Tab-separated table of C-alpha atoms and ligand atoms in Angstrom:
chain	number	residue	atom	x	y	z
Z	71	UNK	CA	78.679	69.717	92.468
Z	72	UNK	CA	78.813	72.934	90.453
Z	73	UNK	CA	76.379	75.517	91.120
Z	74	UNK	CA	76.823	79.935	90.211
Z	75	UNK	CA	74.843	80.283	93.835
Z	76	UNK	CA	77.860	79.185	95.986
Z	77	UNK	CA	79.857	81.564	97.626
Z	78	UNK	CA	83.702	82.494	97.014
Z	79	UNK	CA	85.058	80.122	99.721
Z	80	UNK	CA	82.384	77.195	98.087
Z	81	UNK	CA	83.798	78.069	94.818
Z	82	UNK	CA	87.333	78.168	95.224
Z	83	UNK	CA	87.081	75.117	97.458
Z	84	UNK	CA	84.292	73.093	95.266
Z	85	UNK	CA	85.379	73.911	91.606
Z	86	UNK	CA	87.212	70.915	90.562
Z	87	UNK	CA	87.803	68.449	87.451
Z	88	UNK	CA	85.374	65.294	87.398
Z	89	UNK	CA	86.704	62.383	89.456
Z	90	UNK	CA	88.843	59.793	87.765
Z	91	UNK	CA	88.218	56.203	87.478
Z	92	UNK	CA	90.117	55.909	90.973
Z	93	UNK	CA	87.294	58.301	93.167
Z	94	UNK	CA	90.055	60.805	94.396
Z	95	UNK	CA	89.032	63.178	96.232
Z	96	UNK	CA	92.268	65.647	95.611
Z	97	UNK	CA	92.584	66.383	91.963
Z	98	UNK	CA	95.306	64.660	90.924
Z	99	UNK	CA	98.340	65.812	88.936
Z	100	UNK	CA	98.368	65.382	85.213
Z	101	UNK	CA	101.669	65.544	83.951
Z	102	UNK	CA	101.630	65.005	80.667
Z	103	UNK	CA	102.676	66.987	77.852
Z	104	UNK	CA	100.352	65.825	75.218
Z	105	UNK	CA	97.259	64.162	74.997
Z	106	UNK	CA	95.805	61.014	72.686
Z	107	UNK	CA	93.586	60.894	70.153
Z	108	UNK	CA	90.340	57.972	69.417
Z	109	UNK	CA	90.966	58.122	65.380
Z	110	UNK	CA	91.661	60.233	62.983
Z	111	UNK	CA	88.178	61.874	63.148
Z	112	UNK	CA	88.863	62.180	66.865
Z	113	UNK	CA	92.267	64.377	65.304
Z	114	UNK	CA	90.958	66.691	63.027
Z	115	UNK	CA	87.890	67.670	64.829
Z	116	UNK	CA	90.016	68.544	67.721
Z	117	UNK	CA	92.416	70.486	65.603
Z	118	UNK	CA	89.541	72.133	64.148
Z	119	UNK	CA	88.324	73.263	67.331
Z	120	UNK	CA	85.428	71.435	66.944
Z	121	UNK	CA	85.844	69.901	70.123
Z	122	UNK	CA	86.650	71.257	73.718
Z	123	UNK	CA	89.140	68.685	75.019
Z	124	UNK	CA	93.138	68.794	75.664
Z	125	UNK	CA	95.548	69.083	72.961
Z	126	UNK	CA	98.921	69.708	73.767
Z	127	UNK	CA	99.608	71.346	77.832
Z	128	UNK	CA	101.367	74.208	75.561
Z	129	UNK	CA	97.201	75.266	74.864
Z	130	UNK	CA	95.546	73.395	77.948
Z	131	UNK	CA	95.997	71.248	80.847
Z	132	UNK	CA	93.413	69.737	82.825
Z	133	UNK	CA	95.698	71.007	85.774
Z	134	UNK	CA	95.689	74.606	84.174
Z	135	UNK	CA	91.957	74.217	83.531
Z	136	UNK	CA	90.976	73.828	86.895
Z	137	UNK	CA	93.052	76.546	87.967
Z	138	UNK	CA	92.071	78.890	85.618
Z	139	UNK	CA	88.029	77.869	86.249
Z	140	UNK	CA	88.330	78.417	89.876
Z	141	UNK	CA	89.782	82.365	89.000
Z	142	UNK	CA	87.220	82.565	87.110
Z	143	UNK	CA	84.097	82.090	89.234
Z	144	UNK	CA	86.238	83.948	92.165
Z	145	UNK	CA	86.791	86.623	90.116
Z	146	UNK	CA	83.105	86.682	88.022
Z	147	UNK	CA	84.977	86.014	84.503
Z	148	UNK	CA	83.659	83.953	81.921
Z	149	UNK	CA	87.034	82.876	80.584
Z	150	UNK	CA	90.552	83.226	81.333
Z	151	UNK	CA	94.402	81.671	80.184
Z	152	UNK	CA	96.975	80.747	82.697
Z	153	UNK	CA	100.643	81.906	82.323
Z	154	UNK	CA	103.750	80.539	84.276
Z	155	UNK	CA	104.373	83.954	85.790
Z	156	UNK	CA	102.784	86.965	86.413
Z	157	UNK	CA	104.876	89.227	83.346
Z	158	UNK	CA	103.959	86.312	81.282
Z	159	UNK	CA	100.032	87.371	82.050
Z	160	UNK	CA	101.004	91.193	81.523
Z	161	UNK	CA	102.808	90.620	78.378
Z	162	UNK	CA	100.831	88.065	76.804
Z	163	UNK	CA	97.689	89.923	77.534
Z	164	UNK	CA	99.025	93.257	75.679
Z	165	UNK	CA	100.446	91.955	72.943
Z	166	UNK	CA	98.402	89.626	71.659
Z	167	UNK	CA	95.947	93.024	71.665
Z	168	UNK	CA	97.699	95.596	70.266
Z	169	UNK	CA	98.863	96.978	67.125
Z	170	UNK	CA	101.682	99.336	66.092
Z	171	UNK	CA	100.276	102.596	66.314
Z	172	UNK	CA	98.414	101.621	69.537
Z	173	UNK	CA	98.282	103.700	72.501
Z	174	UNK	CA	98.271	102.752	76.382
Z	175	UNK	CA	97.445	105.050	79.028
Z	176	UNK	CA	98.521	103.531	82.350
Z	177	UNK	CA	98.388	104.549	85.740
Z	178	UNK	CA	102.084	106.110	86.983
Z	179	UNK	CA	102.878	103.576	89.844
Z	180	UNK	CA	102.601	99.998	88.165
Z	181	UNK	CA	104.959	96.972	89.020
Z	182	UNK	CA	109.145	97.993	87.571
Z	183	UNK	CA	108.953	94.824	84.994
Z	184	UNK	CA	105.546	96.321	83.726
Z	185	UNK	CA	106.737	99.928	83.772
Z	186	UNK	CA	110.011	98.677	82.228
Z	187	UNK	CA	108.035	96.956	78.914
Z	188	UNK	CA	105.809	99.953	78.355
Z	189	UNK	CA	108.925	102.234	78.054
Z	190	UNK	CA	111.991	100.020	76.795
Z	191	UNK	CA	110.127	97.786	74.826
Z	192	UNK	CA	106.591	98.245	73.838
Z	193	UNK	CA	108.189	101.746	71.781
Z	194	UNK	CA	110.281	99.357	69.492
Z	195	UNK	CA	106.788	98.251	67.848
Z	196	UNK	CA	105.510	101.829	67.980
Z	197	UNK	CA	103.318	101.186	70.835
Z	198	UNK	CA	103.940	103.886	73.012
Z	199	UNK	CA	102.735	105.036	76.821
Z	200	UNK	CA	101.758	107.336	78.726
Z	201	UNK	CA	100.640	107.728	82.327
Z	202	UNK	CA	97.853	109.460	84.650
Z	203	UNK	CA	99.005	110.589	87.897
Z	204	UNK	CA	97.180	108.451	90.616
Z	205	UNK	CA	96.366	111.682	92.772
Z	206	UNK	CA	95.134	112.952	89.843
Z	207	UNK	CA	92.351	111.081	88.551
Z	208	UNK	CA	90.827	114.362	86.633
Z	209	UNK	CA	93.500	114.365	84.600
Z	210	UNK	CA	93.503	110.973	83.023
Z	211	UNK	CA	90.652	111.511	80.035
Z	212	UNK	CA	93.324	114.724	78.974
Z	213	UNK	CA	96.140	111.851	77.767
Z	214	UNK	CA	93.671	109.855	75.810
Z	215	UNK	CA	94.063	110.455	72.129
Z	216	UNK	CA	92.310	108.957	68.891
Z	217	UNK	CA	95.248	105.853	68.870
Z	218	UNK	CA	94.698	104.860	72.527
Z	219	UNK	CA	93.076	101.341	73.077
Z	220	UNK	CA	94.013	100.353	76.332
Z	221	UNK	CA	93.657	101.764	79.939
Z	222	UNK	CA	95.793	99.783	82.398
Z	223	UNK	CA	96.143	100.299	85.917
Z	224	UNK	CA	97.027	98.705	89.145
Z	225	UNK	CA	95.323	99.012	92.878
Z	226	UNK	CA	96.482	99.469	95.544
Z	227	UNK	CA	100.045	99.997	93.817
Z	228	UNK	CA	103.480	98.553	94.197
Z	229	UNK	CA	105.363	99.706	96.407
Z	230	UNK	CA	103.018	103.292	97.499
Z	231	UNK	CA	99.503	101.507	97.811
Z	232	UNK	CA	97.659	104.477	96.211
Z	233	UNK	CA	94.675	103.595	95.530
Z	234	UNK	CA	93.118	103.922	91.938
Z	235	UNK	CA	89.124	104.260	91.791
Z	236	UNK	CA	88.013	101.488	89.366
Z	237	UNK	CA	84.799	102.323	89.093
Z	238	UNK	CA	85.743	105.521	87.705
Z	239	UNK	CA	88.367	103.834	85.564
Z	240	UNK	CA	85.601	101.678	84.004
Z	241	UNK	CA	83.410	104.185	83.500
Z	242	UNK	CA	86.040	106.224	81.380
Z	243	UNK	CA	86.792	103.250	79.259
Z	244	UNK	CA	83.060	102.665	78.453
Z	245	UNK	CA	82.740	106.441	77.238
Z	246	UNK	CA	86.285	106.128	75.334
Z	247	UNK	CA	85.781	102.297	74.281
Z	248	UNK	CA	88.880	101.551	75.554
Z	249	UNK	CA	90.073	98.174	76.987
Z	250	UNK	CA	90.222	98.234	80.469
Z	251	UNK	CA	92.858	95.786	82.229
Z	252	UNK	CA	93.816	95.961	85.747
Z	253	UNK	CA	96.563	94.070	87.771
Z	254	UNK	CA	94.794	92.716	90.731
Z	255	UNK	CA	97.622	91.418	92.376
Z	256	UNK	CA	97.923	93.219	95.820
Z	257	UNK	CA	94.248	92.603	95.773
Z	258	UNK	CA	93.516	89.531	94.944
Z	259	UNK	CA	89.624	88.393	93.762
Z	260	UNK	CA	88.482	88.091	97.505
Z	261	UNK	CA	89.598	91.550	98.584
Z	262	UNK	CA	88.318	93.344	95.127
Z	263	UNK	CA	86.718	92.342	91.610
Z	264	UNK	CA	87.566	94.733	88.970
Z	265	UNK	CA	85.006	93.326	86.802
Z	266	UNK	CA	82.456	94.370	88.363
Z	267	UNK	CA	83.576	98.091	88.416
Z	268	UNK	CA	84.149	97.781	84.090
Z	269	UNK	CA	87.080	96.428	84.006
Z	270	UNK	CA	87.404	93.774	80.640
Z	271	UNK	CA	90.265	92.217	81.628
Z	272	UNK	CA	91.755	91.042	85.046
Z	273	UNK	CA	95.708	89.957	85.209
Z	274	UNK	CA	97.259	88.161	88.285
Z	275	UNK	CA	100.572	87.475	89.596
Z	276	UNK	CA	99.378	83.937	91.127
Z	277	UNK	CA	103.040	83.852	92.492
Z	278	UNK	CA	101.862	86.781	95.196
Z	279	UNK	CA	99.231	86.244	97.493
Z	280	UNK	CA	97.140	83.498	95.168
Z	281	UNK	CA	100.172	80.818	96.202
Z	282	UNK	CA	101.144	82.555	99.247
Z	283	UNK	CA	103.716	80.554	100.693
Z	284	UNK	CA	106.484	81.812	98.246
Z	285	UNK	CA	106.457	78.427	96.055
Z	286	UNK	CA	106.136	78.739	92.741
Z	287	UNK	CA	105.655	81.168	90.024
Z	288	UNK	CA	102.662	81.658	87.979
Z	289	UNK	CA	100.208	84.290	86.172
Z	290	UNK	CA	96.276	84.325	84.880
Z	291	UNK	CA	94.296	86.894	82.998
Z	292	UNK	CA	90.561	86.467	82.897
Z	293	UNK	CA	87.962	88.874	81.635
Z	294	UNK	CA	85.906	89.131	78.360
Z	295	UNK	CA	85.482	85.593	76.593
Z	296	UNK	CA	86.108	87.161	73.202
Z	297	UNK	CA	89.158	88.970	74.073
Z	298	UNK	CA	90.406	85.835	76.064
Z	299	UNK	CA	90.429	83.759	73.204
Z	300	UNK	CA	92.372	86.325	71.128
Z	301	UNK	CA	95.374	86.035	73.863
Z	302	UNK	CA	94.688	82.309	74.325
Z	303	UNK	CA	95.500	82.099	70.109
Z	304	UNK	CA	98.466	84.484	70.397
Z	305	UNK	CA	99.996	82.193	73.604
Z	306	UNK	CA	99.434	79.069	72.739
Z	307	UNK	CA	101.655	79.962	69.397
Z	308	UNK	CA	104.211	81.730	71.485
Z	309	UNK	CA	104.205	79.555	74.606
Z	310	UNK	CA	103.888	81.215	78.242
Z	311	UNK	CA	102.042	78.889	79.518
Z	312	UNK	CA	101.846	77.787	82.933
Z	313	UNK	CA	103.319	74.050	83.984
Z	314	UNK	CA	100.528	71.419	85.096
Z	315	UNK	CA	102.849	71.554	88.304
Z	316	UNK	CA	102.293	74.747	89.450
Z	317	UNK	CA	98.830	75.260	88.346
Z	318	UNK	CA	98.274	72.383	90.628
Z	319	UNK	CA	100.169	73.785	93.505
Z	320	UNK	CA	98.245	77.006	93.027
Z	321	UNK	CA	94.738	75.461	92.841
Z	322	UNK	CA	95.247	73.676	96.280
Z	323	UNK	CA	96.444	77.678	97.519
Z	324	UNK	CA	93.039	78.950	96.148
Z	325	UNK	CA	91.261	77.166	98.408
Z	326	UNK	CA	92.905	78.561	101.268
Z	327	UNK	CA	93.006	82.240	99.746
Z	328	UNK	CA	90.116	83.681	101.694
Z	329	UNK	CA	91.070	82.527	105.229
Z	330	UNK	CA	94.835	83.821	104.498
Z	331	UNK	CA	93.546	87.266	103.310
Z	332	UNK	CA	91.312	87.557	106.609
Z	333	UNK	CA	94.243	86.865	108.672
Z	334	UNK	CA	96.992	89.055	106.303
Z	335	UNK	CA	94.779	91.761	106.355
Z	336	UNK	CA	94.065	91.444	110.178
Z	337	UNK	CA	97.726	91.612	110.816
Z	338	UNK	CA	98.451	93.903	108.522
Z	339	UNK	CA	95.688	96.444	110.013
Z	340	UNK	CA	97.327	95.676	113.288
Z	341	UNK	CA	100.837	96.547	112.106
Z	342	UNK	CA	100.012	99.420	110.203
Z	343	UNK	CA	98.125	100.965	113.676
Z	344	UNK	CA	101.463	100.569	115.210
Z	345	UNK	CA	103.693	102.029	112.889
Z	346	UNK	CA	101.363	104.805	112.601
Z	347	UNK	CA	101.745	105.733	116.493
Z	348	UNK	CA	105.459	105.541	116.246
Z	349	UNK	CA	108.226	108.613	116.876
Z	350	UNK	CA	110.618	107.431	114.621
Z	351	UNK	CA	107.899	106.747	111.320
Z	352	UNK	CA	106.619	110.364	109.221
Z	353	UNK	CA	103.928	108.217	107.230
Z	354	UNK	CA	102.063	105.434	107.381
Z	355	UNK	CA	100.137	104.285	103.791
Z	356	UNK	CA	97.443	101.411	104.516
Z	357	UNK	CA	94.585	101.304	102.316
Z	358	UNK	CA	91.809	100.483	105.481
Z	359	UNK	CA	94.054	103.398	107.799
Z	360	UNK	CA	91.524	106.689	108.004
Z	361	UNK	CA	94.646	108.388	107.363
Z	362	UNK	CA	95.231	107.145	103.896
Z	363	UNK	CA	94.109	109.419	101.059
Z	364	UNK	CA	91.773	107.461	99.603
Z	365	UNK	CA	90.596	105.762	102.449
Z	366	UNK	CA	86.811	106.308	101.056
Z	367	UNK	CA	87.749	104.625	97.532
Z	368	UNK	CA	89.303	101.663	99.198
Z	369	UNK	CA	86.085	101.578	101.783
Z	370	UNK	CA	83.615	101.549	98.387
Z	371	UNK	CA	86.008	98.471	96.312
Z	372	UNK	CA	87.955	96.530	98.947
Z	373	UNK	CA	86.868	94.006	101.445
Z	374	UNK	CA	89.574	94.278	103.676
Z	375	UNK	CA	92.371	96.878	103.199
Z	376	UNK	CA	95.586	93.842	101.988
Z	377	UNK	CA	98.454	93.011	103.253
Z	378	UNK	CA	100.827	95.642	102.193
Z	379	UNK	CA	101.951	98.967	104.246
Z	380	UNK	CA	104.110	101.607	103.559
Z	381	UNK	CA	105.932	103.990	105.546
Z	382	UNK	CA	108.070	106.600	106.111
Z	383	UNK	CA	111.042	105.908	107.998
Z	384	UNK	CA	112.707	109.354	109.649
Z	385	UNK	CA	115.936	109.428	108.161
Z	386	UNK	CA	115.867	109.132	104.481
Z	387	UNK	CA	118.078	106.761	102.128
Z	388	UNK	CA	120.377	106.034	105.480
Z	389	UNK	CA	117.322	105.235	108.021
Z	390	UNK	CA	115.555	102.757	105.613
Z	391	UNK	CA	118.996	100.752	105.086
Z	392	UNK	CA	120.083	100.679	108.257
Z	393	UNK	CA	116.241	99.836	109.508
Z	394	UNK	CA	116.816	96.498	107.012
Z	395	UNK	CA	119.902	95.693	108.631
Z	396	UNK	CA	118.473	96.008	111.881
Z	397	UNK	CA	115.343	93.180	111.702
Z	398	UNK	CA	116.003	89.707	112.940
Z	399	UNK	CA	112.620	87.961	112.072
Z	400	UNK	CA	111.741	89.853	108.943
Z	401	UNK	CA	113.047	88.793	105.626
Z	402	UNK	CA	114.553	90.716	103.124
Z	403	UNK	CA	113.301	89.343	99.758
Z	404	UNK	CA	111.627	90.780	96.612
Z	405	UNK	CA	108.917	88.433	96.987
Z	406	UNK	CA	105.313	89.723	98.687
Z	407	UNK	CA	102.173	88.117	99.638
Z	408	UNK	CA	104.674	85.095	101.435
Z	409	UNK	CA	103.281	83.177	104.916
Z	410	UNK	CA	106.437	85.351	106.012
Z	411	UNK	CA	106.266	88.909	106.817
Z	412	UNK	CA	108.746	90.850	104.291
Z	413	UNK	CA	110.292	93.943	104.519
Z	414	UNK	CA	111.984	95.960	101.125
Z	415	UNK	CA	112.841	99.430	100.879
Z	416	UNK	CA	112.481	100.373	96.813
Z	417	UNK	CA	114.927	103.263	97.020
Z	418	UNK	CA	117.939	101.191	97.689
Z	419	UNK	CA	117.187	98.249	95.458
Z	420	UNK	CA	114.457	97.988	93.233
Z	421	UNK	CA	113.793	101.861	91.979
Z	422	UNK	CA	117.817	102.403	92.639
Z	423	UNK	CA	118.285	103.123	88.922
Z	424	UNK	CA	115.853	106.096	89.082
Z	425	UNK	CA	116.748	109.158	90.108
Z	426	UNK	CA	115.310	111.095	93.006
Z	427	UNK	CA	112.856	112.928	91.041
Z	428	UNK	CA	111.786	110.083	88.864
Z	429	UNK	CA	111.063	107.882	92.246
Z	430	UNK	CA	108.729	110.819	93.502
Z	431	UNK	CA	107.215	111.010	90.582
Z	432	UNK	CA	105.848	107.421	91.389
Z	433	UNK	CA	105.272	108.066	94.950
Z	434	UNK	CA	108.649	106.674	96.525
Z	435	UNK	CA	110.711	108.527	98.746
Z	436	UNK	CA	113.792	107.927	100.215
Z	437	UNK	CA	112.804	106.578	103.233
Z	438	UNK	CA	109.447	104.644	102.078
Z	439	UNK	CA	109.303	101.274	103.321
Z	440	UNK	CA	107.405	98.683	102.360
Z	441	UNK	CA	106.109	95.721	104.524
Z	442	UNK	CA	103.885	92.330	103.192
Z	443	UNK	CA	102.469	91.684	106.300
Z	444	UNK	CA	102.753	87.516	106.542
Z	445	UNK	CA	100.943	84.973	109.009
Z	446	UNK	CA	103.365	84.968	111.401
Z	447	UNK	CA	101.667	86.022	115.551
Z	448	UNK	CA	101.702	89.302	114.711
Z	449	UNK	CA	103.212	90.484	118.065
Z	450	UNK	CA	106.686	88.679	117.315
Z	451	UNK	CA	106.287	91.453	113.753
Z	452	UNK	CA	105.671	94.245	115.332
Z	453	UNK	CA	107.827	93.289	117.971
Z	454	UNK	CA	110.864	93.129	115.108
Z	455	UNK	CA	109.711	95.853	113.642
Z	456	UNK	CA	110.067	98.127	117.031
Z	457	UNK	CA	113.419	97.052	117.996
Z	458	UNK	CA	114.540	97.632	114.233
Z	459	UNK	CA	112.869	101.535	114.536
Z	460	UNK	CA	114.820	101.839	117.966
Z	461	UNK	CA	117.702	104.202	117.579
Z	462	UNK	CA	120.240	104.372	120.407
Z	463	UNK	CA	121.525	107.760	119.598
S	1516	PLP	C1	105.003	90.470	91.061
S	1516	PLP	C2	104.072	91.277	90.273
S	1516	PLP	C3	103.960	91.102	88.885
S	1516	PLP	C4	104.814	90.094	88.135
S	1516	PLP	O1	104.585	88.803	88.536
S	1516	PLP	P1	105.666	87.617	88.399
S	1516	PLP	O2	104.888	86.420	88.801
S	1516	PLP	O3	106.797	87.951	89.310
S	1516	PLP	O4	106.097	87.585	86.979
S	1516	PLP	C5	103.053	91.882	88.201
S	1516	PLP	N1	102.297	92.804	88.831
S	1516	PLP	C6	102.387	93.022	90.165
S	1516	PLP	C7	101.538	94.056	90.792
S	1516	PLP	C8	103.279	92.267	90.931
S	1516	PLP	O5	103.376	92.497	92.242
């Protein structure tokens, strides 16, 4: 029932493995961590690649296979590799590409664990960074030098949702024959599709909004075929891969993404309208908002302007915690992209290790805010979110 015609909802829904002897309907789980060979023949052709068939669920899984097909079509890939977590994509990806002597230039504002590899680790094998200010975009050919082989960038980011234009990003990598990769998690295939803008290669944390109901953990990066088998060779030696388990779990969530991101996003729109009106908030930052800076870019690449706002509580450092402690409905988790509406506020916990001028530099102020806008009736979230704002002084 395959067909490149059907739509994103067909495909996420209608991509599946062939039926079993037993006619289920549901693909089933395969847990198994190795698969059997006919004969010997049957062994060493496989080995030899000759053949396109399960191994070992270290290099494939038909559970990871269908998961990683259905990312593909959504996302308009031709191949892609499925990691058990998001960092495992990121990682994976980059250093089964690069060299010692290789150069990155990254967008400022990407996720702390990716920020955190760039500049504690990727150095120790002479792979060094360096980043374009978002608000900037003019600026980003200038840090480009005769060593750089990858442009990497994230949009809208985490936690500021700036939003990067990636048509402009692909166009600069075509000119400088650079590898363009971009973290698509906020977006998500059905809100945006780098590939179409350039990019070569797409990475996900499926653990966001792809599950979206806070389950389990998982990663994918699709893109280029060529380039896909290069980090498919490099991680099937060093072993990220995802579990048939969760690749499972997360191709069942596929075919529910589109109908989630219509109603996150409507929420989320709804939410961000409120805070926007309110005495007690400086800022609101939501991609679809007139107000936001970029509010044409997002218009030109996004569907629907995500699930993530930011603001800017009145108040600073003091405000934002006391604003946490204040919310009775709202969780307070690291997670995003959750069925439940979560609420963090980066300059308390996860940016607390940065100083003041190192958190502007990425666009987070002391009293930023960030919400993931979940599924829940949206009046009982705003209505937390109101009585949390309220000060009785
Ligand atoms: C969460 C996240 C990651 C890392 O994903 P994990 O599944 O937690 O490893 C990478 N990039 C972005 C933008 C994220 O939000």
């Amino acid at each position: 029932m395959e067909n490149d015609n059907f739509g994103f909802e067909t495909s996420a829904i209608r991509t599946q493995l062939e039926r079993t002897q037993y006619l289920e309907h549901s693909v089933p789980l395969y847990l198994t961590s190795s698969f059997v060979f006919e004969d010997a023949e049957d062994m060493r052709a496989s080995f030899a690649e000759e053949k396109d068939r399960n191994i070992y669920s270290r290099y494939s899984n038909p559970n990871t296979n269908e998961f990683v097909d259905k990312v593909c079509k959504m996302e308009g890939a031709s191949a892609g590799f499925a990691f058990a977590s998001g960092m495992a994509a990121v990682y994976s990806t980059l250093a089964a590409l690069l060299k010692s002597g290789d150069h990155i230039v990254s967008s400022s504002s990407v996720f702390g664990a990716t920020h955190s590899l760039f500049i504690n680790y990727f150095p120790k094998w002479n792979i060094e960074t360096s980043y374009f200010d978002i608000n900037k975009p003019e600026t980003i050919e200038s840090f480009i030098t005769p060593n750089t082989k990858i442009l990497f960038a994230e949009s809208p980011t985490n936690p500021a949702v700036d939003i990067i234009d990636l048509e402009l990003l692909g166009t600069i990598a075509k000119k400088h024959n650079l590898i363009l990769v971009i973290d698509n998690c906020f977006a998500t295939p059905y809100l945006q599709q780098p590939i179409k803008w350039g990019a070569h290669l797409v990475v996900h944390s499926a653990t966001k909004l792809m599950d979206g109901q806070g389950r389990v953990l998982g990663g994918i990066t699709v893109g280029d075929a060529e380039l896909i088998q290069k980090i498919y060779l490099f991680s099937r030696l060093t072993g990220p891969s995802l579990s048939p388990f969760n690749a499972w779990v997360l191709s069942k969530s596929l075919e529910t993404l589109a109908i989630r991101l219509d109603r996150h996003c409507e929420n989320a729109l709804k939410v961000a309208e409120f805070l926007e009106q309110h005495p007690n908030v400086n800022r609101v930052k939501y991609p679809f908002l007139k107000s936001h800076p970029q509010y044409e870019i997002a218009q030109k690449q996004m569907k629907l302007g995500g699930n993530i706002v930011a603001f800017e509580i009145k108040g600073g450092l003091e405000a934002g915690r006391n604003f946490l402690d204040k919310l009775k409905l709202c969780s307070l988790s690291p997670n995003l992209g959750d069925t439940r509406t979560i609420v963090t506020h980066p300059a308390s916990t996860t940016h607390s290790k940065l100083s003041v001028e190192e958190r502007l530099a990425v666009s987070i102020t002391d009293g930023l805010v960030r919400v993931s806008v979940g599924l829940e009736t949206v009046k009982d979230v705003i209505a937390d979110l109101e009585q949390a704002l309220y000060k009785d002084f």
